[in-house]
Amino acid sequence: DQQVFQGEARDVEQIREYLKVNEKDARAWVLLARRHVDEENFPKAAEAYRRGRAANAKVKADPAVMLELAATLLTIGGPDSMREAQPLAQGAVDGRPGDMKAVEILAVAASANEDWRMAAESLSLLMSTMNPDTPEYVQYEMTLKRLRELAASQKTPLPSTSR
């Protein structure tokens, strides 16, 4: 129990046993989620992140946890995961200005959700940190042009979901 409490537990079963009697310990849920990610069990990781966020408002508002859950959901894929990931990624960007990993995840989620305006804004921000003389930049530039065309043709923005 002490290892779980200190965030040092490595064994998934040890953390689960701890959570049976301490199910409101949000940090333990996040620790369990991270262990599931280490094991590449992304659906269980997403559920553990959700439980941790539900257990504690501070954990729910933590941009690092939002980013980790968003990345996990992108790995899982599918429309439901993408819809859930976008507001989490937006929360991570809002809470961690300058975190380009969060911006990148937001761009991917927004693109998957056909939120072309947000995808273009995110990609543009990401490109502002890149060397324009790289092949990646040139590729992103072409993608950004297409996203802006799609955004201009999008009649109404998609409704955003709550974080």
JSON list of N, CA and C in Angstrom, two decimals, residues 19-52:
[
{"chain": "A", "resi": 19, "resn": "LEU", "atom": "N", "xyz": [-6.67, -0.21, -4.78]},
{"chain": "A", "resi": 19, "resn": "LEU", "atom": "CA", "xyz": [-7.86, 0.53, -5.18]},
{"chain": "A", "resi": 19, "resn": "LEU", "atom": "C", "xyz": [-9.16, -0.11, -4.70]},
{"chain": "A", "resi": 20, "resn": "LYS", "atom": "N", "xyz": [-9.13, -1.39, -4.40]},
{"chain": "A", "resi": 20, "resn": "LYS", "atom": "CA", "xyz": [-10.33, -2.04, -3.87]},
{"chain": "A", "resi": 20, "resn": "LYS", "atom": "C", "xyz": [-10.77, -1.39, -2.56]},
{"chain": "A", "resi": 21, "resn": "VAL", "atom": "N", "xyz": [-9.83, -0.91, -1.78]},
{"chain": "A", "resi": 21, "resn": "VAL", "atom": "CA", "xyz": [-10.17, -0.28, -0.50]},
{"chain": "A", "resi": 21, "resn": "VAL", "atom": "C", "xyz": [-9.95, 1.24, -0.52]},
{"chain": "A", "resi": 22, "resn": "ASN", "atom": "N", "xyz": [-9.37, 1.74, -1.58]},
{"chain": "A", "resi": 22, "resn": "ASN", "atom": "CA", "xyz": [-9.09, 3.17, -1.71]},
{"chain": "A", "resi": 22, "resn": "ASN", "atom": "C", "xyz": [-9.55, 3.67, -3.08]},
{"chain": "A", "resi": 23, "resn": "GLU", "atom": "N", "xyz": [-10.79, 3.36, -3.44]},
{"chain": "A", "resi": 23, "resn": "GLU", "atom": "CA", "xyz": [-11.23, 3.65, -4.80]},
{"chain": "A", "resi": 23, "resn": "GLU", "atom": "C", "xyz": [-11.35, 5.13, -5.13]},
{"chain": "A", "resi": 24, "resn": "LYS", "atom": "N", "xyz": [-11.28, 5.98, -4.14]},
{"chain": "A", "resi": 24, "resn": "LYS", "atom": "CA", "xyz": [-11.35, 7.43, -4.40]},
{"chain": "A", "resi": 24, "resn": "LYS", "atom": "C", "xyz": [-9.95, 8.05, -4.51]},
{"chain": "A", "resi": 25, "resn": "ASP", "atom": "N", "xyz": [-8.91, 7.24, -4.51]},
{"chain": "A", "resi": 25, "resn": "ASP", "atom": "CA", "xyz": [-7.55, 7.74, -4.63]},
{"chain": "A", "resi": 25, "resn": "ASP", "atom": "C", "xyz": [-7.23, 7.98, -6.10]},
{"chain": "A", "resi": 26, "resn": "ALA", "atom": "N", "xyz": [-7.43, 9.20, -6.54]},
{"chain": "A", "resi": 26, "resn": "ALA", "atom": "CA", "xyz": [-7.27, 9.55, -7.95]},
{"chain": "A", "resi": 26, "resn": "ALA", "atom": "C", "xyz": [-5.84, 9.31, -8.44]},
{"chain": "A", "resi": 27, "resn": "ARG", "atom": "N", "xyz": [-4.86, 9.58, -7.58]},
{"chain": "A", "resi": 27, "resn": "ARG", "atom": "CA", "xyz": [-3.47, 9.37, -7.98]},
{"chain": "A", "resi": 27, "resn": "ARG", "atom": "C", "xyz": [-3.20, 7.90, -8.27]},
{"chain": "A", "resi": 28, "resn": "ALA", "atom": "N", "xyz": [-3.82, 7.01, -7.49]},
{"chain": "A", "resi": 28, "resn": "ALA", "atom": "CA", "xyz": [-3.63, 5.57, -7.72]},
{"chain": "A", "resi": 28, "resn": "ALA", "atom": "C", "xyz": [-4.27, 5.16, -9.05]},
{"chain": "A", "resi": 29, "resn": "TRP", "atom": "N", "xyz": [-5.41, 5.76, -9.39]},
{"chain": "A", "resi": 29, "resn": "TRP", "atom": "CA", "xyz": [-6.04, 5.45, -10.68]},
{"chain": "A", "resi": 29, "resn": "TRP", "atom": "C", "xyz": [-5.14, 5.89, -11.84]},
{"chain": "A", "resi": 30, "resn": "VAL", "atom": "N", "xyz": [-4.54, 7.07, -11.70]},
{"chain": "A", "resi": 30, "resn": "VAL", "atom": "CA", "xyz": [-3.64, 7.56, -12.75]},
{"chain": "A", "resi": 30, "resn": "VAL", "atom": "C", "xyz": [-2.40, 6.67, -12.84]},
{"chain": "A", "resi": 31, "resn": "LEU", "atom": "N", "xyz": [-1.90, 6.25, -11.69]},
{"chain": "A", "resi": 31, "resn": "LEU", "atom": "CA", "xyz": [-0.75, 5.33, -11.68]},
{"chain": "A", "resi": 31, "resn": "LEU", "atom": "C", "xyz": [-1.12, 4.02, -12.38]},
{"chain": "A", "resi": 32, "resn": "LEU", "atom": "N", "xyz": [-2.32, 3.51, -12.09]},
{"chain": "A", "resi": 32, "resn": "LEU", "atom": "CA", "xyz": [-2.79, 2.29, -12.76]},
{"chain": "A", "resi": 32, "resn": "LEU", "atom": "C", "xyz": [-2.90, 2.51, -14.27]},
{"chain": "A", "resi": 33, "resn": "ALA", "atom": "N", "xyz": [-3.43, 3.66, -14.65]},
{"chain": "A", "resi": 33, "resn": "ALA", "atom": "CA", "xyz": [-3.55, 3.98, -16.09]},
{"chain": "A", "resi": 33, "resn": "ALA", "atom": "C", "xyz": [-2.18, 3.97, -16.75]},
{"chain": "A", "resi": 34, "resn": "ARG", "atom": "N", "xyz": [-1.21, 4.56, -16.10]},
{"chain": "A", "resi": 34, "resn": "ARG", "atom": "CA", "xyz": [0.14, 4.61, -16.68]},
{"chain": "A", "resi": 34, "resn": "ARG", "atom": "C", "xyz": [0.75, 3.22, -16.80]},
{"chain": "A", "resi": 35, "resn": "ARG", "atom": "N", "xyz": [0.47, 2.36, -15.84]},
{"chain": "A", "resi": 35, "resn": "ARG", "atom": "CA", "xyz": [0.98, 0.97, -15.92]},
{"chain": "A", "resi": 35, "resn": "ARG", "atom": "C", "xyz": [0.30, 0.24, -17.09]},
{"chain": "A", "resi": 36, "resn": "HIS", "atom": "N", "xyz": [-1.00, 0.48, -17.27]},
{"chain": "A", "resi": 36, "resn": "HIS", "atom": "CA", "xyz": [-1.70, -0.13, -18.41]},
{"chain": "A", "resi": 36, "resn": "HIS", "atom": "C", "xyz": [-1.13, 0.38, -19.74]},
{"chain": "A", "resi": 37, "resn": "VAL", "atom": "N", "xyz": [-0.78, 1.66, -19.81]},
{"chain": "A", "resi": 37, "resn": "VAL", "atom": "CA", "xyz": [-0.15, 2.20, -21.03]},
{"chain": "A", "resi": 37, "resn": "VAL", "atom": "C", "xyz": [1.18, 1.49, -21.26]},
{"chain": "A", "resi": 38, "resn": "ASP", "atom": "N", "xyz": [1.96, 1.31, -20.18]},
{"chain": "A", "resi": 38, "resn": "ASP", "atom": "CA", "xyz": [3.24, 0.60, -20.29]},
{"chain": "A", "resi": 38, "resn": "ASP", "atom": "C", "xyz": [3.05, -0.80, -20.88]},
{"chain": "A", "resi": 39, "resn": "GLU", "atom": "N", "xyz": [1.93, -1.42, -20.53]},
{"chain": "A", "resi": 39, "resn": "GLU", "atom": "CA", "xyz": [1.62, -2.77, -21.01]},
{"chain": "A", "resi": 39, "resn": "GLU", "atom": "C", "xyz": [0.86, -2.74, -22.34]},
{"chain": "A", "resi": 40, "resn": "GLU", "atom": "N", "xyz": [0.63, -1.54, -22.88]},
{"chain": "A", "resi": 40, "resn": "GLU", "atom": "CA", "xyz": [-0.10, -1.34, -24.13]},
{"chain": "A", "resi": 40, "resn": "GLU", "atom": "C", "xyz": [-1.54, -1.84, -24.06]},
{"chain": "A", "resi": 41, "resn": "ASN", "atom": "N", "xyz": [-2.12, -1.78, -22.89]},
{"chain": "A", "resi": 41, "resn": "ASN", "atom": "CA", "xyz": [-3.54, -2.11, -22.71]},
{"chain": "A", "resi": 41, "resn": "ASN", "atom": "C", "xyz": [-4.29, -0.78, -22.64]},
{"chain": "A", "resi": 42, "resn": "PHE", "atom": "N", "xyz": [-4.50, -0.18, -23.81]},
{"chain": "A", "resi": 42, "resn": "PHE", "atom": "CA", "xyz": [-5.02, 1.18, -23.89]},
{"chain": "A", "resi": 42, "resn": "PHE", "atom": "C", "xyz": [-6.48, 1.32, -23.44]},
{"chain": "A", "resi": 43, "resn": "PRO", "atom": "N", "xyz": [-7.38, 0.37, -23.74]},
{"chain": "A", "resi": 43, "resn": "PRO", "atom": "CA", "xyz": [-8.75, 0.51, -23.23]},
{"chain": "A", "resi": 43, "resn": "PRO", "atom": "C", "xyz": [-8.80, 0.53, -21.69]},
{"chain": "A", "resi": 44, "resn": "LYS", "atom": "N", "xyz": [-8.02, -0.33, -21.05]},
{"chain": "A", "resi": 44, "resn": "LYS", "atom": "CA", "xyz": [-8.00, -0.32, -19.57]},
{"chain": "A", "resi": 44, "resn": "LYS", "atom": "C", "xyz": [-7.34, 0.95, -19.05]},
{"chain": "A", "resi": 45, "resn": "ALA", "atom": "N", "xyz": [-6.34, 1.43, -19.77]},
{"chain": "A", "resi": 45, "resn": "ALA", "atom": "CA", "xyz": [-5.68, 2.68, -19.37]},
{"chain": "A", "resi": 45, "resn": "ALA", "atom": "C", "xyz": [-6.68, 3.84, -19.42]},
{"chain": "A", "resi": 46, "resn": "ALA", "atom": "N", "xyz": [-7.44, 3.92, -20.51]},
{"chain": "A", "resi": 46, "resn": "ALA", "atom": "CA", "xyz": [-8.43, 5.00, -20.65]},
{"chain": "A", "resi": 46, "resn": "ALA", "atom": "C", "xyz": [-9.44, 4.95, -19.52]},
{"chain": "A", "resi": 47, "resn": "GLU", "atom": "N", "xyz": [-9.91, 3.76, -19.19]},
{"chain": "A", "resi": 47, "resn": "GLU", "atom": "CA", "xyz": [-10.89, 3.62, -18.11]},
{"chain": "A", "resi": 47, "resn": "GLU", "atom": "C", "xyz": [-10.29, 4.05, -16.78]},
{"chain": "A", "resi": 48, "resn": "ALA", "atom": "N", "xyz": [-9.05, 3.70, -16.51]},
{"chain": "A", "resi": 48, "resn": "ALA", "atom": "CA", "xyz": [-8.40, 4.09, -15.26]},
{"chain": "A", "resi": 48, "resn": "ALA", "atom": "C", "xyz": [-8.19, 5.61, -15.21]},
{"chain": "A", "resi": 49, "resn": "TYR", "atom": "N", "xyz": [-7.80, 6.21, -16.32]},
{"chain": "A", "resi": 49, "resn": "TYR", "atom": "CA", "xyz": [-7.69, 7.68, -16.35]},
{"chain": "A", "resi": 49, "resn": "TYR", "atom": "C", "xyz": [-9.05, 8.32, -16.06]},
{"chain": "A", "resi": 50, "resn": "ARG", "atom": "N", "xyz": [-10.10, 7.79, -16.66]},
{"chain": "A", "resi": 50, "resn": "ARG", "atom": "CA", "xyz": [-11.45, 8.34, -16.42]},
{"chain": "A", "resi": 50, "resn": "ARG", "atom": "C", "xyz": [-11.83, 8.23, -14.95]},
{"chain": "A", "resi": 51, "resn": "ARG", "atom": "N", "xyz": [-11.55, 7.08, -14.35]},
{"chain": "A", "resi": 51, "resn": "ARG", "atom": "CA", "xyz": [-11.88, 6.88, -12.93]},
{"chain": "A", "resi": 51, "resn": "ARG", "atom": "C", "xyz": [-11.10, 7.86, -12.05]},
{"chain": "A", "resi": 52, "resn": "GLY", "atom": "N", "xyz": [-9.83, 8.06, -12.37]},
{"chain": "A", "resi": 52, "resn": "GLY", "atom": "CA", "xyz": [-9.02, 9.01, -11.61]},
{"chain": "A", "resi": 52, "resn": "GLY", "atom": "C", "xyz": [-9.54, 10.43, -11.74]}
]
